[in-house]
PDB file of C-alpha atoms in Angstrom:
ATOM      1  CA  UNK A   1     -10.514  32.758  38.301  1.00 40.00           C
ATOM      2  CA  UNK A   2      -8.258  34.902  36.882  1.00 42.00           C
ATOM      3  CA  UNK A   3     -10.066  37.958  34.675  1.00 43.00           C
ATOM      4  CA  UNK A   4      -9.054  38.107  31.003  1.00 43.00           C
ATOM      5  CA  UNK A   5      -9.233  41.252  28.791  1.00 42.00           C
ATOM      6  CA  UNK A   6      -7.740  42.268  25.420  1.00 40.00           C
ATOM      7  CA  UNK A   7      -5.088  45.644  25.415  1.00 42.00           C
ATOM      8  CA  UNK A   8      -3.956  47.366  22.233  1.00 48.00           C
ATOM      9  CA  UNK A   9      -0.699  45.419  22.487  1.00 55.00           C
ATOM     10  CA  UNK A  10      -2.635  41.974  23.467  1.00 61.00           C
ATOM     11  CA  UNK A  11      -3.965  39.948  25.774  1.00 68.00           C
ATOM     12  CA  UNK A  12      -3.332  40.161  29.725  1.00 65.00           C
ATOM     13  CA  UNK A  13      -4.566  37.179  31.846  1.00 64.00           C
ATOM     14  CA  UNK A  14      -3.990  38.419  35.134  1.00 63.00           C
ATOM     15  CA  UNK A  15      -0.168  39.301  35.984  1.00 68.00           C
ATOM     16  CA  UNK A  16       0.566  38.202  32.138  1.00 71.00           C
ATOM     17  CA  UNK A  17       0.542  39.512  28.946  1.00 75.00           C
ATOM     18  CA  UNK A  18       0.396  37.533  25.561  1.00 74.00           C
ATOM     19  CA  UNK A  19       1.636  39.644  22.707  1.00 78.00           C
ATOM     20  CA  UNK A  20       3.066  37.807  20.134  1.00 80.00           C
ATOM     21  CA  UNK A  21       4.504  39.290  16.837  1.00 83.00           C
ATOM     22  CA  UNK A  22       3.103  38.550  13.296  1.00 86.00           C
ATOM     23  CA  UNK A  23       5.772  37.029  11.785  1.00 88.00           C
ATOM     24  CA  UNK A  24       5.994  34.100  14.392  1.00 86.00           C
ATOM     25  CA  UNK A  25       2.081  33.981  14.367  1.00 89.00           C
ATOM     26  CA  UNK A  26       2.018  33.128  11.075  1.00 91.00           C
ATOM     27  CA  UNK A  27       4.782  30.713  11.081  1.00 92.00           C
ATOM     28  CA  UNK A  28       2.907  28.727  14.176  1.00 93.00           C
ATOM     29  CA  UNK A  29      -0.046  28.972  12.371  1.00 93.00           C
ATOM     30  CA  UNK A  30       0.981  27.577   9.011  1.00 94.00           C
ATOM     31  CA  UNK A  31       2.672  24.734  11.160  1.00 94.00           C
ATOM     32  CA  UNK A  32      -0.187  24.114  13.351  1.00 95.00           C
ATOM     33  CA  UNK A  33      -2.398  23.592  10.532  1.00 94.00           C
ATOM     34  CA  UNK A  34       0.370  21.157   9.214  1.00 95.00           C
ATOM     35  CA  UNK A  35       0.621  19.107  12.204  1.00 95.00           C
ATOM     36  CA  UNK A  36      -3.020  18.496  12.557  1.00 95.00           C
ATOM     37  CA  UNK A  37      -3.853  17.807   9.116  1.00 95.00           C
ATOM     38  CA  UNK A  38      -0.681  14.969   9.188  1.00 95.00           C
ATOM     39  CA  UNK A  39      -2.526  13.783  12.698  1.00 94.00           C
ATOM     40  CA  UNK A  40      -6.168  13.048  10.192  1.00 93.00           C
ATOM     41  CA  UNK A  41      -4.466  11.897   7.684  1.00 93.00           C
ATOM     42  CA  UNK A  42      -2.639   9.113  10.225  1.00 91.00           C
ATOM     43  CA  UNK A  43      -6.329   8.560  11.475  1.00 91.00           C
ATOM     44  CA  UNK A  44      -7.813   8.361   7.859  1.00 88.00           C
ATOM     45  CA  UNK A  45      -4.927   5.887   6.939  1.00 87.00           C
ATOM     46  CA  UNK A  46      -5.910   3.856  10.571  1.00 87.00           C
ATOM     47  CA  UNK A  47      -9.501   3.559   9.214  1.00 87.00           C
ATOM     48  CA  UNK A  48      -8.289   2.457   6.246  1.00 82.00           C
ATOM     49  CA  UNK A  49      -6.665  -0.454   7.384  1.00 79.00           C
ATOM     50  CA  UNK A  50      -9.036  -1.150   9.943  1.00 81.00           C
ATOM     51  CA  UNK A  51     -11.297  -2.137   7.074  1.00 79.00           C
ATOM     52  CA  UNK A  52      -8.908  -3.791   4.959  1.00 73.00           C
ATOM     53  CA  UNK A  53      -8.115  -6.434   7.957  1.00 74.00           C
ATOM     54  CA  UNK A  54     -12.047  -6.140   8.626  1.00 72.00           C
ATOM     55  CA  UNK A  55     -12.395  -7.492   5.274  1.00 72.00           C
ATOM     56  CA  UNK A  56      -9.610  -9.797   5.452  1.00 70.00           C
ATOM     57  CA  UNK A  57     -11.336 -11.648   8.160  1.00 72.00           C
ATOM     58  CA  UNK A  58     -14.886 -11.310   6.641  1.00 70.00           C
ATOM     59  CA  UNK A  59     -13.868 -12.881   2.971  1.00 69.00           C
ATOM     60  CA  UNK A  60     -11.527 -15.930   5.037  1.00 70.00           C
ATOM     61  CA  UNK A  61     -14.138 -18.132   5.795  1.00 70.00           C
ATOM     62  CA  UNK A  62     -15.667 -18.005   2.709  1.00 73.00           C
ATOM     63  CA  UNK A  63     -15.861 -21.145   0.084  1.00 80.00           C
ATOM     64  CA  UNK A  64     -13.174 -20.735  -2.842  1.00 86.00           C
ATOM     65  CA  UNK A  65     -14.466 -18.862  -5.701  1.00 87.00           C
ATOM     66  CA  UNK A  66     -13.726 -19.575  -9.346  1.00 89.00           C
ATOM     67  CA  UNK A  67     -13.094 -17.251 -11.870  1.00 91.00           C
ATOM     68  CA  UNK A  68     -16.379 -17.013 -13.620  1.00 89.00           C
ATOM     69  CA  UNK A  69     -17.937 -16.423 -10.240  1.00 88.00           C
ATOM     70  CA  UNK A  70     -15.240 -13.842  -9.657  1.00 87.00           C
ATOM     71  CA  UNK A  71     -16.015 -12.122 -13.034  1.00 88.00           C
ATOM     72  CA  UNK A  72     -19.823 -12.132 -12.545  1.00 87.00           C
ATOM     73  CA  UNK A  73     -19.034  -9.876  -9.401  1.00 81.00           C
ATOM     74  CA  UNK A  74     -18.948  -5.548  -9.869  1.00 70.00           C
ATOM     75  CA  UNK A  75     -18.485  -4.830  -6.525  1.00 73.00           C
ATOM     76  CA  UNK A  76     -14.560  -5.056  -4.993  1.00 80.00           C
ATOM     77  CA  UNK A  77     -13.215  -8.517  -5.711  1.00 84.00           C
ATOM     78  CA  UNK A  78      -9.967  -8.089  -3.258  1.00 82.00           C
ATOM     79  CA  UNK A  79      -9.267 -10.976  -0.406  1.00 82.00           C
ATOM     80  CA  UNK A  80     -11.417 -13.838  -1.933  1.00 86.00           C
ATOM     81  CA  UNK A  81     -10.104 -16.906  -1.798  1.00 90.00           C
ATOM     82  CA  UNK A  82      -9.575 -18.631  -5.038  1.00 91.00           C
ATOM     83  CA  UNK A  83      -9.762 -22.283  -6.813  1.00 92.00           C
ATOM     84  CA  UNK A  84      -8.815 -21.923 -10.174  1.00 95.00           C
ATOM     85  CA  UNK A  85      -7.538 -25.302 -12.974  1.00 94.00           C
ATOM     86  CA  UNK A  86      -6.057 -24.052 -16.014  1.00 94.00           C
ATOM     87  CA  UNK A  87      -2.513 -24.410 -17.457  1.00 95.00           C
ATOM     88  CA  UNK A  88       0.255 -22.135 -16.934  1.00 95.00           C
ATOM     89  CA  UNK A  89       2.390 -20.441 -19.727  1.00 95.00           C
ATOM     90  CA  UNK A  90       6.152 -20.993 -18.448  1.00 93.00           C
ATOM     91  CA  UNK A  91       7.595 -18.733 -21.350  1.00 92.00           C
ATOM     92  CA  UNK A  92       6.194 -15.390 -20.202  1.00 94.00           C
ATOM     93  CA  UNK A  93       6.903 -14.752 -16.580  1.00 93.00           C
ATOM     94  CA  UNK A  94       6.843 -11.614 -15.228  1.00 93.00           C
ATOM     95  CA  UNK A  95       9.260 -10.619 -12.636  1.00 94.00           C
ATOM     96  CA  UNK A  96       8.333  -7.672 -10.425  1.00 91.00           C
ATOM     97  CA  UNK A  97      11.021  -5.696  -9.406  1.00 88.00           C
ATOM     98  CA  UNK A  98      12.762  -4.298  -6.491  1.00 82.00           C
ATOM     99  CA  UNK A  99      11.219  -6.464  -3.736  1.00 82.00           C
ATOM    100  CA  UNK A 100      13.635  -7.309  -1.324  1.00 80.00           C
ATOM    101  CA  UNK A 101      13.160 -10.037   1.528  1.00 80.00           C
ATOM    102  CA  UNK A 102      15.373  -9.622   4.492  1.00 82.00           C
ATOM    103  CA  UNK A 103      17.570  -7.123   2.805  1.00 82.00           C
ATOM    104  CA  UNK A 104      18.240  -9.824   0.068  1.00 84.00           C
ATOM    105  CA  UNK A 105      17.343  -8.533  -3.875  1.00 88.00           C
ATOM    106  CA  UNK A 106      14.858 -10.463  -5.538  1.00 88.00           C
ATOM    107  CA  UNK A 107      11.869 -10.472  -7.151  1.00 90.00           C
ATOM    108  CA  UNK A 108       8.236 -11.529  -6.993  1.00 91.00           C
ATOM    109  CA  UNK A 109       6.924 -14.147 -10.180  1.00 93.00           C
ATOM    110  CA  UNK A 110       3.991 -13.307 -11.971  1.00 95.00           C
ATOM    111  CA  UNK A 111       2.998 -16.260 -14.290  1.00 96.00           C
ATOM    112  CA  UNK A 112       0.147 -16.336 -16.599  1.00 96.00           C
ATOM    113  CA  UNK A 113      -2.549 -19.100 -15.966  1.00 96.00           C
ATOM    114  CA  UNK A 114      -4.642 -20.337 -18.936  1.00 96.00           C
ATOM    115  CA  UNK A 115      -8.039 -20.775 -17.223  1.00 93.00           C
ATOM    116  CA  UNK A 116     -11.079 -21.010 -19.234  1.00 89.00           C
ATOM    117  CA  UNK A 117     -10.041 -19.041 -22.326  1.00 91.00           C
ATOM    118  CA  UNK A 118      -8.432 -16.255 -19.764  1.00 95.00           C
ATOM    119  CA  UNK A 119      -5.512 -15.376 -18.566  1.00 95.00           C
ATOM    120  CA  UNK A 120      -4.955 -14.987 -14.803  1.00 95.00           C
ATOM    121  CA  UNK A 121      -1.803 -13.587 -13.432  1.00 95.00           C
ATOM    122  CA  UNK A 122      -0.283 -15.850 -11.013  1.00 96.00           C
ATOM    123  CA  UNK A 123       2.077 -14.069  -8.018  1.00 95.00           C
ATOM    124  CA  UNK A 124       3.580 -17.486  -6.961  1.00 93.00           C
ATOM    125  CA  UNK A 125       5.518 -15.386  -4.552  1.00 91.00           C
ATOM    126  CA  UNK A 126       9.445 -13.896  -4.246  1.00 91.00           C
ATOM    127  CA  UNK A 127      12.627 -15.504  -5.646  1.00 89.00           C
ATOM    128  CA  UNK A 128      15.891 -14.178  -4.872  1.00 87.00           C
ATOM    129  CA  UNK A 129      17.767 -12.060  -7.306  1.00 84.00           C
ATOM    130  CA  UNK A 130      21.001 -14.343  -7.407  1.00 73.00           C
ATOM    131  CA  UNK A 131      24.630 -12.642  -7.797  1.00 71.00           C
ATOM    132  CA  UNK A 132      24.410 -11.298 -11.655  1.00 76.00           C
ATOM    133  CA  UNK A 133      21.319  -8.876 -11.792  1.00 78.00           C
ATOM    134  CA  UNK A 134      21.740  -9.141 -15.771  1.00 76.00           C
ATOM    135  CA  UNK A 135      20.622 -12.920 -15.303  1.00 81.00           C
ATOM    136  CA  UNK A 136      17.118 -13.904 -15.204  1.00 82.00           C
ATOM    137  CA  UNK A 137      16.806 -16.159 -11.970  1.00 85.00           C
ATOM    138  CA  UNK A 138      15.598 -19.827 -13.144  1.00 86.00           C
ATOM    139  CA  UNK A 139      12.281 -20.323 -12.581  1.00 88.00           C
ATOM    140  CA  UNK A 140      10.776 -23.657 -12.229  1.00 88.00           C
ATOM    141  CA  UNK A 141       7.805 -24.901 -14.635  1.00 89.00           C
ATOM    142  CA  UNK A 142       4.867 -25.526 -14.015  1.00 90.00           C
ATOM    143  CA  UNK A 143       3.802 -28.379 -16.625  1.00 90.00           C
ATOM    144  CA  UNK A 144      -0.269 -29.911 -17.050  1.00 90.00           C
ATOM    145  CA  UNK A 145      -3.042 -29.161 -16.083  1.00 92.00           C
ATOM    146  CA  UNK A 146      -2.890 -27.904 -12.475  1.00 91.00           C
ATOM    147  CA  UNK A 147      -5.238 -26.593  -9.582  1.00 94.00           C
ATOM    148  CA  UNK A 148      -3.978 -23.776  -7.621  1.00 93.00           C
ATOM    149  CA  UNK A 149      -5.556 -21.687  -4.210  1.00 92.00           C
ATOM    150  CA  UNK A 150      -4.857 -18.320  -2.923  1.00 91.00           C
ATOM    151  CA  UNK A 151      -6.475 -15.359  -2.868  1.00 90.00           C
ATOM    152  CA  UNK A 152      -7.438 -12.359  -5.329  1.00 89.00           C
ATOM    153  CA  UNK A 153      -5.770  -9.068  -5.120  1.00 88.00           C
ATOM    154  CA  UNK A 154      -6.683  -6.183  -7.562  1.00 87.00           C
ATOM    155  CA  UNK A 155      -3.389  -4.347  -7.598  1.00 85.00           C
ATOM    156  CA  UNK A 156      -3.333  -0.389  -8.098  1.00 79.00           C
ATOM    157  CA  UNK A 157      -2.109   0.570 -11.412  1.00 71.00           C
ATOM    158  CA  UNK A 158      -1.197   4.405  -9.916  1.00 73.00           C
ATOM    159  CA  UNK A 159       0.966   2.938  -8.112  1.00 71.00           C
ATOM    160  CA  UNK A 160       4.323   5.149  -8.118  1.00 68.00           C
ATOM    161  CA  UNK A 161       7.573   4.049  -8.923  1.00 71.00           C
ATOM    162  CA  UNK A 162      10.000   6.002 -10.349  1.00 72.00           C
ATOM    163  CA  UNK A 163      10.290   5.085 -14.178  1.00 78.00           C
ATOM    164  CA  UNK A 164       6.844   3.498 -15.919  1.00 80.00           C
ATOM    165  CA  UNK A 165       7.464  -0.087 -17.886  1.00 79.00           C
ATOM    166  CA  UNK A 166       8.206   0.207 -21.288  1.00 83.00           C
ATOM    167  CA  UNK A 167       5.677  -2.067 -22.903  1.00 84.00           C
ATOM    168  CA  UNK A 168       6.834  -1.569 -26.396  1.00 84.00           C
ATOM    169  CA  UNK A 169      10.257  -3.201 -25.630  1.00 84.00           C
ATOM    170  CA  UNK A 170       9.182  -6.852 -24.338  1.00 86.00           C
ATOM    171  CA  UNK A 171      12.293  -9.817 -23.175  1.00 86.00           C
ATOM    172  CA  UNK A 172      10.966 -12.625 -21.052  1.00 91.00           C
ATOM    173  CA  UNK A 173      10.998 -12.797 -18.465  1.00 91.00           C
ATOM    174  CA  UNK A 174       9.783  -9.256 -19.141  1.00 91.00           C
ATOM    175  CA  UNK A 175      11.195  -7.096 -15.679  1.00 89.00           C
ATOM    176  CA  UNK A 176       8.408  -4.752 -14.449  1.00 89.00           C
ATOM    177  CA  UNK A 177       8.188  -2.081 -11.781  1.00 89.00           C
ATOM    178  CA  UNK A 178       4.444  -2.231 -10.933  1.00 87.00           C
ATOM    179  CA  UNK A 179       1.302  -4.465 -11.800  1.00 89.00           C
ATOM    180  CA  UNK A 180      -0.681  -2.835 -14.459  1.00 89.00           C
ATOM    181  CA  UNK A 181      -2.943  -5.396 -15.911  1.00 90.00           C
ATOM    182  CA  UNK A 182      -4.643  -2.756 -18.574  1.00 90.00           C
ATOM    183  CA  UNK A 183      -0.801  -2.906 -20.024  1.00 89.00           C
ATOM    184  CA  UNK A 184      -0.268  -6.362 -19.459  1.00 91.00           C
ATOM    185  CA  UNK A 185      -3.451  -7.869 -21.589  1.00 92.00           C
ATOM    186  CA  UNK A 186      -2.287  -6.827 -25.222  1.00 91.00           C
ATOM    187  CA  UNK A 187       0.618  -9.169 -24.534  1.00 92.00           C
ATOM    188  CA  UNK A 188      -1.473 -12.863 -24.742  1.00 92.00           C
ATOM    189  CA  UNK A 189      -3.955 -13.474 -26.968  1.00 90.00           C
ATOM    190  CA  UNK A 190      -6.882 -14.111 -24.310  1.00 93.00           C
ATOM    191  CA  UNK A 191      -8.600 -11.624 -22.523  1.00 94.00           C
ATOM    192  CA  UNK A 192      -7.380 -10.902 -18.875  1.00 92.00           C
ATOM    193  CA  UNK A 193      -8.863 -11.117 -15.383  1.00 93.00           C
ATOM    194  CA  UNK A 194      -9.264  -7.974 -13.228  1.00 92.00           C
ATOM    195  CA  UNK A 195      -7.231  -9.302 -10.848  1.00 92.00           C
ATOM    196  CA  UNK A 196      -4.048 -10.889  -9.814  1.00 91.00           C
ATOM    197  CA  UNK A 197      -4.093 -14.685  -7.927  1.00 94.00           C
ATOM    198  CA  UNK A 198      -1.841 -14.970  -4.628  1.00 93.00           C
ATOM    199  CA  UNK A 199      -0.313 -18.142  -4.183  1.00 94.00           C
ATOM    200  CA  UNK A 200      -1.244 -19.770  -0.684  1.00 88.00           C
ATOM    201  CA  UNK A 201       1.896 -20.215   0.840  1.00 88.00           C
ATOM    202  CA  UNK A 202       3.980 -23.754   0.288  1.00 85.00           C
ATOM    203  CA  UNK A 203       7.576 -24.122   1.561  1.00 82.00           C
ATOM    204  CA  UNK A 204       7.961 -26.850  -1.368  1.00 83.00           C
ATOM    205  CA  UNK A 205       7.092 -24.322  -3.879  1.00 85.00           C
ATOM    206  CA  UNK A 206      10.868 -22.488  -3.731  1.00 83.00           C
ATOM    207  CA  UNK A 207       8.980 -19.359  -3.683  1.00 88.00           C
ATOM    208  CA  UNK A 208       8.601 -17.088  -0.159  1.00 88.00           C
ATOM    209  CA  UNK A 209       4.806 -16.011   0.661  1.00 88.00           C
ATOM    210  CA  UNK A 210       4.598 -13.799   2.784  1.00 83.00           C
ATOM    211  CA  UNK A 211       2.403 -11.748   1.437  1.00 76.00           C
ATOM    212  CA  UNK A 212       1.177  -9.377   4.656  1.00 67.00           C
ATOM    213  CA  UNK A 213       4.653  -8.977   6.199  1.00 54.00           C
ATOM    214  CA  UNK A 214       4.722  -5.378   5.437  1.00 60.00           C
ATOM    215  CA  UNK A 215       1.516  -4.424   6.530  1.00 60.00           C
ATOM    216  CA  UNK A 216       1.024  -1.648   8.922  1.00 67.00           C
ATOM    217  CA  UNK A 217      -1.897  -2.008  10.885  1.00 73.00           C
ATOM    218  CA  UNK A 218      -4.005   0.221  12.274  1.00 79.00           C
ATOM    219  CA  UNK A 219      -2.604   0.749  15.298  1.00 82.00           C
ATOM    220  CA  UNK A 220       0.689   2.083  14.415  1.00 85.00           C
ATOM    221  CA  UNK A 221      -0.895   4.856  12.632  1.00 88.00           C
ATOM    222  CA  UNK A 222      -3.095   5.529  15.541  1.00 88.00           C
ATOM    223  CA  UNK A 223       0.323   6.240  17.516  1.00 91.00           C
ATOM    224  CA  UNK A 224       1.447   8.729  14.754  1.00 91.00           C
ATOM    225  CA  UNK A 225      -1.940  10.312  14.933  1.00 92.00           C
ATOM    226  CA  UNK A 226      -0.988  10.727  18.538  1.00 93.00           C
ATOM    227  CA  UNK A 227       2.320  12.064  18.085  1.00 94.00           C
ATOM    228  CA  UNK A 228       1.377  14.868  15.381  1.00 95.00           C
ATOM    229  CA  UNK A 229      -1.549  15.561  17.462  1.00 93.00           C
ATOM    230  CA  UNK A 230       0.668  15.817  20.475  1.00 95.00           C
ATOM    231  CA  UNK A 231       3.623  18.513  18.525  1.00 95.00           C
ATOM    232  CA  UNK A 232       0.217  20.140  17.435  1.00 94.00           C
ATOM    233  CA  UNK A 233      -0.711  20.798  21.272  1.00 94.00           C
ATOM    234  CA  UNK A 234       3.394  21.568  22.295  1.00 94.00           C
ATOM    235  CA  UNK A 235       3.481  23.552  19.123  1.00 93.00           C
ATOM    236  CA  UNK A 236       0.931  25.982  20.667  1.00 92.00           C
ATOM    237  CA  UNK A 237       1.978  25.637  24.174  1.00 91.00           C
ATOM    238  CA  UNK A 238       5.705  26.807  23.203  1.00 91.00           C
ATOM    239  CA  UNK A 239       4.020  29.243  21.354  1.00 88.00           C
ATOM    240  CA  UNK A 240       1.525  30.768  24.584  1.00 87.00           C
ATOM    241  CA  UNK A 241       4.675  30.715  26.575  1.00 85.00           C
ATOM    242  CA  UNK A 242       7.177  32.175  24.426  1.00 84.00           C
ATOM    243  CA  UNK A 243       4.996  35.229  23.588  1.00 83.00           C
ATOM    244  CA  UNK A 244       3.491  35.965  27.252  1.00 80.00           C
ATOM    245  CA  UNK A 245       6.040  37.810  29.986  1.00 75.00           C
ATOM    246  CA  UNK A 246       4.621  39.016  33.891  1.00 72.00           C
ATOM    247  CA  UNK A 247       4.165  42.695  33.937  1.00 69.00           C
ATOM    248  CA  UNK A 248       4.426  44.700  36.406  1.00 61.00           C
ATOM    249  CA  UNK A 249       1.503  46.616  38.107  1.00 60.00           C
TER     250      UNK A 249
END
């Protein structure tokens, strides 16, 4: 075992001697720190979705709700599936923006459902953009009374995006860049649901549903925690070796 003790100039381990400078102490240190706090956050974001999908699976085998049962409920209404009758409002669809499918423009529909004196926003899933972005896509009606399924999504209204919706200047469609139902409600005259219903996907529908394609699970952010963790450890390794030489006895 080799015998360790501390000189005025730094540490000898045997024939070697770790001295390393302030300046790139400081500069390892402040990068360190960054590494490993990226490598929790990775693990934080893998717990996350660990319970999202736990959830996911939890709510599936559940009976449809409907939405007074869903509005009786204070605890976090995400994942449920949904029965709801009512009658949709073709004349105010809401297209949400810059959602691409396979590299192809296009949009996702958002169209109001009339269900017991509320108003539900319907995502009946993405339409393509077509070849003149100044033209609304056509978007088929929905006429009668109708039953839909899916399943209830409470979307974040901090989500970012780069310019917020101008509420004050409405054209329907009316083209939006996020979800924010607290905006949305002063446009109809019925009160809104807290949360958005997903469409179960129907490939007679015209509409693509795929609504978890984009979801990174858990384990890819366990193998970024990995790699931050791992520059971390070669971070200080470079760092041991770099500042240590053999002296001479």
């Amino acid at each position: 075992m080799l015998n360790a003790r501390v000189f005025p100039t730094g540490l000898r381990a045997g024939p070697f001697l770790f001295s390393p400078t302030w300046i790139p102490t400081i500069a390892t240190a402040l990068m360190a720190i960054l590494l490993f706090k990226l490598g929790l956050w990775q693990l934080d974001r893998a717990h996350f979705k660990q319970a999202v999908l736990d959830r996911m699976e939890q709510r599936a085998d559940s009976n449809p709700y409907d939405l007074n049962e869903l509005l009786r409920m204070n605890a976090d209404i995400n994942d449920y599936p949904v029965r709801l009758q009512g009658r949709f409002l073709n004349d105010f669809n809401l297209l949400l923006d810059n959602r691409p499918h396979q590299q192809i423009p296009g949009y996702e529909v958002l169209t109001p459902l009339l269900v017991d004196n509320h108003i539900v926003l319907v995502n009946r899933g993405w339409i393509a953009q077509g070849a003149d972005r100044g033209t609304p896509p056509l978007i088929p009606a929905l006429e009668g009374e109708m039953t839909v399924t899916g399943r209830s999504q409470v979307p974040n209204p901090d989500f970012f995006v780069l310019k917020e919706d101008d509420y004050t200047r409405i054209s329907w469609p009316f083209l939006i860049q996020k979800i924010d139902l607290e905006k949305s409600a002063p446009l109809f005259d019925y009160p809104m649901a807290p949360f958005i219903l997903r469409l179960d996907p129907d490939p007679a529908s015209g509409f693509i549903r795929e609504w978890h394609s984009h979801f990174m699970g858990p384990e890819k952010h366990y193998g970024y925690a990995v790699q931050w963790f791992g520059l971390f450890a070669a971070l200080l390794m470079i760092y041991v070796v770099v500042n240590s030489h053999r002296v001479l006895r």
